[in-house]
PDB file of C-alpha atoms in Angstrom:
ATOM      1  CA  MET F  13     -55.632  45.580   8.997  1.00 75.00           C
ATOM      2  CA  PHE F  14     -58.836  44.711   7.183  1.00 70.00           C
ATOM      3  CA  ALA F  15     -57.244  41.672   5.509  1.00 73.00           C
ATOM      4  CA  ALA F  16     -56.052  40.419   8.909  1.00 71.00           C
ATOM      5  CA  LEU F  17     -59.568  40.751  10.276  1.00 69.00           C
ATOM      6  CA  ILE F  18     -60.958  38.831   7.326  1.00 74.00           C
ATOM      7  CA  LEU F  19     -58.388  36.053   7.855  1.00 68.00           C
ATOM      8  CA  ILE F  20     -59.193  35.839  11.591  1.00 70.00           C
ATOM      9  CA  CYS F  21     -62.922  35.612  10.804  1.00 58.00           C
ATOM     10  CA  ALA F  22     -62.380  32.952   8.141  1.00 63.00           C
ATOM     11  CA  PHE F  23     -60.187  30.947  10.505  1.00 64.00           C
ATOM     12  CA  ALA F  24     -62.791  31.235  13.310  1.00 62.00           C
ATOM     13  CA  ILE F  25     -65.599  30.035  10.903  1.00 61.00           C
ATOM     14  CA  TYR F  26     -63.347  27.200   9.746  1.00 66.00           C
ATOM     15  CA  LEU F  27     -62.655  26.039  13.347  1.00 60.00           C
ATOM     16  CA  TYR F  28     -66.391  26.309  14.239  1.00 59.00           C
ATOM     17  CA  ALA F  29     -67.368  24.262  11.141  1.00 59.00           C
ATOM     18  CA  HIS F  30     -64.859  21.426  11.898  1.00 62.00           C
ATOM     19  CA  HIS F  31     -65.123  21.251  15.650  1.00 63.00           C
ATOM     20  CA  ASN F  32     -66.388  17.885  17.109  1.00 74.00           C
ATOM     21  CA  TRP F  33     -68.363  19.114  20.123  1.00 72.00           C
ATOM     22  CA  ASN F  34     -68.172  16.833  23.180  1.00 84.00           C
ATOM     23  CA  PRO F  35     -66.091  14.093  21.602  1.00 87.00           C
ATOM     24  CA  LEU F  36     -66.761  10.567  22.883  1.00 91.00           C
ATOM     25  CA  PRO F  37     -63.905   9.229  25.037  1.00 90.00           C
ATOM     26  CA  ALA F  38     -61.487   6.684  23.677  1.00 90.00           C
ATOM     27  CA  GLY F  39     -62.773   3.147  24.226  1.00 92.00           C
ATOM     28  CA  THR F  40     -66.385   4.118  23.840  1.00 94.00           C
ATOM     29  CA  THR F  41     -68.581   1.648  21.957  1.00 95.00           C
ATOM     30  CA  ILE F  42     -72.245   1.969  20.989  1.00 97.00           C
ATOM     31  CA  ASP F  43     -74.973  -0.730  20.458  1.00 97.00           C
ATOM     32  CA  ARG F  44     -77.639   1.244  18.669  1.00 98.00           C
ATOM     33  CA  ILE F  45     -78.109   4.146  16.263  1.00 98.00           C
ATOM     34  CA  VAL F  46     -81.372   6.027  15.817  1.00 98.00           C
ATOM     35  CA  VAL F  47     -81.956   8.354  12.912  1.00 98.00           C
ATOM     36  CA  GLU F  48     -84.852  10.753  13.056  1.00 98.00           C
ATOM     37  CA  LYS F  49     -85.265  12.027   9.535  1.00 98.00           C
ATOM     38  CA  SER F  50     -87.807  14.840  10.239  1.00 97.00           C
ATOM     39  CA  ALA F  51     -85.442  16.247  12.984  1.00 97.00           C
ATOM     40  CA  ARG F  52     -82.283  15.658  10.904  1.00 97.00           C
ATOM     41  CA  ARG F  53     -80.821  13.905  13.852  1.00 98.00           C
ATOM     42  CA  LEU F  54     -78.656  10.781  14.440  1.00 98.00           C
ATOM     43  CA  SER F  55     -78.348   9.604  18.031  1.00 98.00           C
ATOM     44  CA  VAL F  56     -76.082   6.912  19.399  1.00 98.00           C
ATOM     45  CA  PHE F  57     -76.873   4.652  22.341  1.00 98.00           C
ATOM     46  CA  ARG F  58     -75.063   2.375  24.736  1.00 96.00           C
ATOM     47  CA  ASP F  59     -77.076   0.174  27.098  1.00 95.00           C
ATOM     48  CA  SER F  60     -80.350   2.059  26.198  1.00 94.00           C
ATOM     49  CA  SER F  61     -78.785   5.403  27.112  1.00 96.00           C
ATOM     50  CA  GLN F  62     -78.381   8.110  24.565  1.00 97.00           C
ATOM     51  CA  ILE F  63     -74.770   9.270  24.674  1.00 97.00           C
ATOM     52  CA  LYS F  64     -74.479  11.650  21.777  1.00 97.00           C
ATOM     53  CA  THR F  65     -76.480  13.305  18.939  1.00 97.00           C
ATOM     54  CA  TYR F  66     -75.298  14.445  15.551  1.00 96.00           C
ATOM     55  CA  ARG F  67     -77.042  16.722  13.032  1.00 96.00           C
ATOM     56  CA  ILE F  68     -77.301  15.149   9.548  1.00 97.00           C
ATOM     57  CA  ALA F  69     -78.130  15.724   5.954  1.00 97.00           C
ATOM     58  CA  LEU F  70     -80.286  13.153   4.053  1.00 97.00           C
ATOM     59  CA  GLY F  71     -81.285  12.257   0.582  1.00 94.00           C
ATOM     60  CA  ARG F  72     -82.402  15.098  -1.666  1.00 94.00           C
ATOM     61  CA  ASN F  73     -86.002  13.888  -1.443  1.00 93.00           C
ATOM     62  CA  PRO F  74     -86.192  13.146   2.286  1.00 91.00           C
ATOM     63  CA  VAL F  75     -89.864  12.805   2.968  1.00 94.00           C
ATOM     64  CA  GLY F  76     -91.140   9.235   2.961  1.00 94.00           C
ATOM     65  CA  ALA F  77     -89.352   5.829   2.913  1.00 94.00           C
ATOM     66  CA  LYS F  78     -87.067   4.821   0.001  1.00 95.00           C
ATOM     67  CA  GLN F  79     -89.204   2.993  -2.551  1.00 94.00           C
ATOM     68  CA  GLU F  80     -86.811   2.398  -5.459  1.00 94.00           C
ATOM     69  CA  GLU F  81     -83.410   3.012  -6.762  1.00 95.00           C
ATOM     70  CA  GLY F  82     -82.804   6.624  -7.797  1.00 95.00           C
ATOM     71  CA  ASP F  83     -85.672   8.134  -5.798  1.00 96.00           C
ATOM     72  CA  MET F  84     -83.238  10.118  -3.613  1.00 96.00           C
ATOM     73  CA  LYS F  85     -84.996   9.023  -0.438  1.00 96.00           C
ATOM     74  CA  THR F  86     -83.414   7.767   2.754  1.00 97.00           C
ATOM     75  CA  PRO F  87     -84.898   4.445   3.819  1.00 97.00           C
ATOM     76  CA  GLU F  88     -87.011   3.940   6.937  1.00 97.00           C
ATOM     77  CA  GLY F  89     -86.906   0.779   9.064  1.00 97.00           C
ATOM     78  CA  ILE F  90     -84.577  -1.257  11.257  1.00 98.00           C
ATOM     79  CA  TYR F  91     -81.255  -2.275   9.693  1.00 98.00           C
ATOM     80  CA  LYS F  92     -77.750  -3.174  10.739  1.00 98.00           C
ATOM     81  CA  VAL F  93     -74.368  -1.595  10.116  1.00 98.00           C
ATOM     82  CA  ASP F  94     -73.024  -4.458   8.028  1.00 97.00           C
ATOM     83  CA  GLY F  95     -69.749  -3.250   6.668  1.00 96.00           C
ATOM     84  CA  ARG F  96     -67.469  -0.247   6.286  1.00 96.00           C
ATOM     85  CA  ASN F  97     -65.595   1.346   3.406  1.00 96.00           C
ATOM     86  CA  PRO F  98     -62.250   3.150   4.215  1.00 94.00           C
ATOM     87  CA  GLN F  99     -61.849   4.022   0.538  1.00 93.00           C
ATOM     88  CA  SER F 100     -65.279   5.526   0.116  1.00 93.00           C
ATOM     89  CA  SER F 101     -65.733   8.629  -2.111  1.00 94.00           C
ATOM     90  CA  PHE F 102     -67.290  10.318   1.058  1.00 94.00           C
ATOM     91  CA  HIS F 103     -64.513  10.224   3.696  1.00 91.00           C
ATOM     92  CA  LEU F 104     -65.270   6.936   5.359  1.00 96.00           C
ATOM     93  CA  ALA F 105     -68.610   5.130   5.112  1.00 97.00           C
ATOM     94  CA  LEU F 106     -70.519   2.761   7.321  1.00 98.00           C
ATOM     95  CA  HIS F 107     -72.723   0.483   5.163  1.00 98.00           C
ATOM     96  CA  VAL F 108     -76.427   0.081   6.172  1.00 98.00           C
ATOM     97  CA  SER F 109     -78.023  -3.322   5.473  1.00 98.00           C
ATOM     98  CA  TYR F 110     -80.710  -1.854   3.223  1.00 97.00           C
ATOM     99  CA  PRO F 111     -82.555  -3.310   1.378  1.00 97.00           C
ATOM    100  CA  SER F 112     -84.196  -5.781   3.724  1.00 96.00           C
ATOM    101  CA  ASP F 113     -86.124  -8.745   2.346  1.00 95.00           C
ATOM    102  CA  GLU F 114     -89.298  -6.753   2.939  1.00 95.00           C
ATOM    103  CA  ASP F 115     -87.854  -3.678   1.029  1.00 96.00           C
ATOM    104  CA  ASP F 116     -86.942  -6.004  -1.886  1.00 96.00           C
ATOM    105  CA  LYS F 117     -90.334  -7.604  -1.989  1.00 95.00           C
ATOM    106  CA  ARG F 118     -92.130  -4.223  -1.914  1.00 94.00           C
ATOM    107  CA  ALA F 119     -89.971  -2.964  -4.786  1.00 95.00           C
ATOM    108  CA  ALA F 120     -90.390  -6.152  -6.781  1.00 95.00           C
ATOM    109  CA  ALA F 121     -94.188  -5.926  -6.585  1.00 95.00           C
ATOM    110  CA  ARG F 122     -93.895  -2.630  -8.263  1.00 94.00           C
ATOM    111  CA  GLY F 123     -91.422  -3.946 -10.845  1.00 95.00           C
ATOM    112  CA  VAL F 124     -88.482  -1.869  -9.646  1.00 96.00           C
ATOM    113  CA  SER F 125     -85.169  -2.273  -7.901  1.00 96.00           C
ATOM    114  CA  ALA F 126     -85.184  -1.257  -4.189  1.00 96.00           C
ATOM    115  CA  GLY F 127     -81.758   0.299  -4.602  1.00 94.00           C
ATOM    116  CA  TYR F 128     -78.664  -0.390  -2.555  1.00 92.00           C
ATOM    117  CA  ASP F 129     -75.483   1.204  -1.038  1.00 93.00           C
ATOM    118  CA  ILE F 130     -77.036   3.162   1.654  1.00 97.00           C
ATOM    119  CA  MET F 131     -74.362   4.532   3.938  1.00 97.00           C
ATOM    120  CA  ILE F 132     -73.656   6.790   6.925  1.00 98.00           C
ATOM    121  CA  HIS F 133     -70.746   8.822   5.572  1.00 97.00           C
ATOM    122  CA  GLY F 134     -68.739  12.008   5.661  1.00 96.00           C
ATOM    123  CA  ILE F 135     -68.507  14.711   3.066  1.00 95.00           C
ATOM    124  CA  GLN F 136     -67.388  13.953  -0.520  1.00 93.00           C
ATOM    125  CA  ASN F 137     -63.616  13.625  -0.717  1.00 91.00           C
ATOM    126  CA  GLY F 138     -62.036  16.946  -1.586  1.00 89.00           C
ATOM    127  CA  ARG F 139     -64.889  18.957  -0.150  1.00 88.00           C
ATOM    128  CA  GLY F 140     -64.348  18.317   3.605  1.00 84.00           C
ATOM    129  CA  TRP F 141     -63.662  22.046   4.026  1.00 86.00           C
ATOM    130  CA  ILE F 142     -67.451  22.601   3.983  1.00 85.00           C
ATOM    131  CA  GLY F 143     -67.705  21.118   7.463  1.00 84.00           C
ATOM    132  CA  ASP F 144     -70.999  21.824   9.237  1.00 86.00           C
ATOM    133  CA  PHE F 145     -72.211  23.888   6.331  1.00 85.00           C
ATOM    134  CA  HIS F 146     -73.000  20.683   4.349  1.00 88.00           C
ATOM    135  CA  ARG F 147     -76.177  20.532   6.449  1.00 89.00           C
ATOM    136  CA  TRP F 148     -77.728  23.581   4.879  1.00 91.00           C
ATOM    137  CA  SER F 149     -79.625  21.298   2.527  1.00 93.00           C
ATOM    138  CA  ASP F 150     -80.197  17.640   1.973  1.00 96.00           C
ATOM    139  CA  TRP F 151     -77.774  16.520  -0.696  1.00 95.00           C
ATOM    140  CA  THR F 152     -77.124  12.823  -0.689  1.00 96.00           C
ATOM    141  CA  ALA F 153     -78.645  10.188  -3.016  1.00 95.00           C
ATOM    142  CA  GLY F 154     -80.361   8.558   0.001  1.00 96.00           C
ATOM    143  CA  CYS F 155     -77.543   8.187   2.514  1.00 97.00           C
ATOM    144  CA  ILE F 156     -77.023   9.798   5.901  1.00 98.00           C
ATOM    145  CA  ALA F 157     -74.268  12.385   5.981  1.00 97.00           C
ATOM    146  CA  VAL F 158     -72.337  13.854   8.856  1.00 97.00           C
ATOM    147  CA  THR F 159     -69.039  15.867   8.887  1.00 95.00           C
ATOM    148  CA  ASP F 160     -65.715  14.254   8.250  1.00 94.00           C
ATOM    149  CA  GLU F 161     -64.733  14.696  12.009  1.00 94.00           C
ATOM    150  CA  GLU F 162     -68.118  13.009  13.024  1.00 96.00           C
ATOM    151  CA  ILE F 163     -67.774  10.057  10.701  1.00 97.00           C
ATOM    152  CA  GLU F 164     -64.332   9.429  12.020  1.00 96.00           C
ATOM    153  CA  GLU F 165     -65.834   9.279  15.599  1.00 96.00           C
ATOM    154  CA  LEU F 166     -68.772   7.085  14.437  1.00 97.00           C
ATOM    155  CA  TRP F 167     -66.355   4.812  12.631  1.00 97.00           C
ATOM    156  CA  ARG F 168     -64.394   4.395  15.894  1.00 97.00           C
ATOM    157  CA  VAL F 169     -67.371   3.661  18.134  1.00 97.00           C
ATOM    158  CA  THR F 170     -69.605   1.608  15.823  1.00 97.00           C
ATOM    159  CA  SER F 171     -69.114  -2.135  15.427  1.00 96.00           C
ATOM    160  CA  ASP F 172     -70.380  -4.135  12.443  1.00 97.00           C
ATOM    161  CA  GLY F 173     -73.704  -5.595  13.524  1.00 98.00           C
ATOM    162  CA  THR F 174     -74.822  -2.430  15.317  1.00 98.00           C
ATOM    163  CA  THR F 175     -78.605  -1.887  14.960  1.00 98.00           C
ATOM    164  CA  ILE F 176     -79.690   1.290  13.080  1.00 98.00           C
ATOM    165  CA  GLU F 177     -83.329   2.386  13.287  1.00 98.00           C
ATOM    166  CA  ILE F 178     -84.261   4.967  10.700  1.00 98.00           C
ATOM    167  CA  ARG F 179     -87.504   6.773  11.605  1.00 98.00           C
ATOM    168  CA  PRO F 180     -89.632   9.216   9.546  1.00 97.00           C
TER     169      PRO F 180
END
């Protein structure tokens, strides 16, 4: 009896951690993404109307804008989704156009590399079972992470060229 109760609780927790609340309808497209780092929130917009919000995890050192490769910070600024990687190590990835020319100039003035490969992605392959619990701490190397179910939805509704604004 006790074992059955444990299994039921584990199954309920799993379903909760992997549920995509209020899924966007088929055929939905977005034209803008806004990331609010301090709120750990990614919002998607269509025609200036916010249509959905996701909770996120960021780089391990989330306060402040990315300054250089390896600083574990998520960039701040206005970028574009400029590609996608279906073979990512993190269950699908939308590539962010960081670094901008301005980011490169700032880093070069300090004699460092600005870094590269900033993505919106899911959970590391093989660890998708973590689901919502991945947000208990910031864990990426500077990327923006959502659950696997959420990146599948973002992948579907986001076109290359979509503007992404990353705010402090």
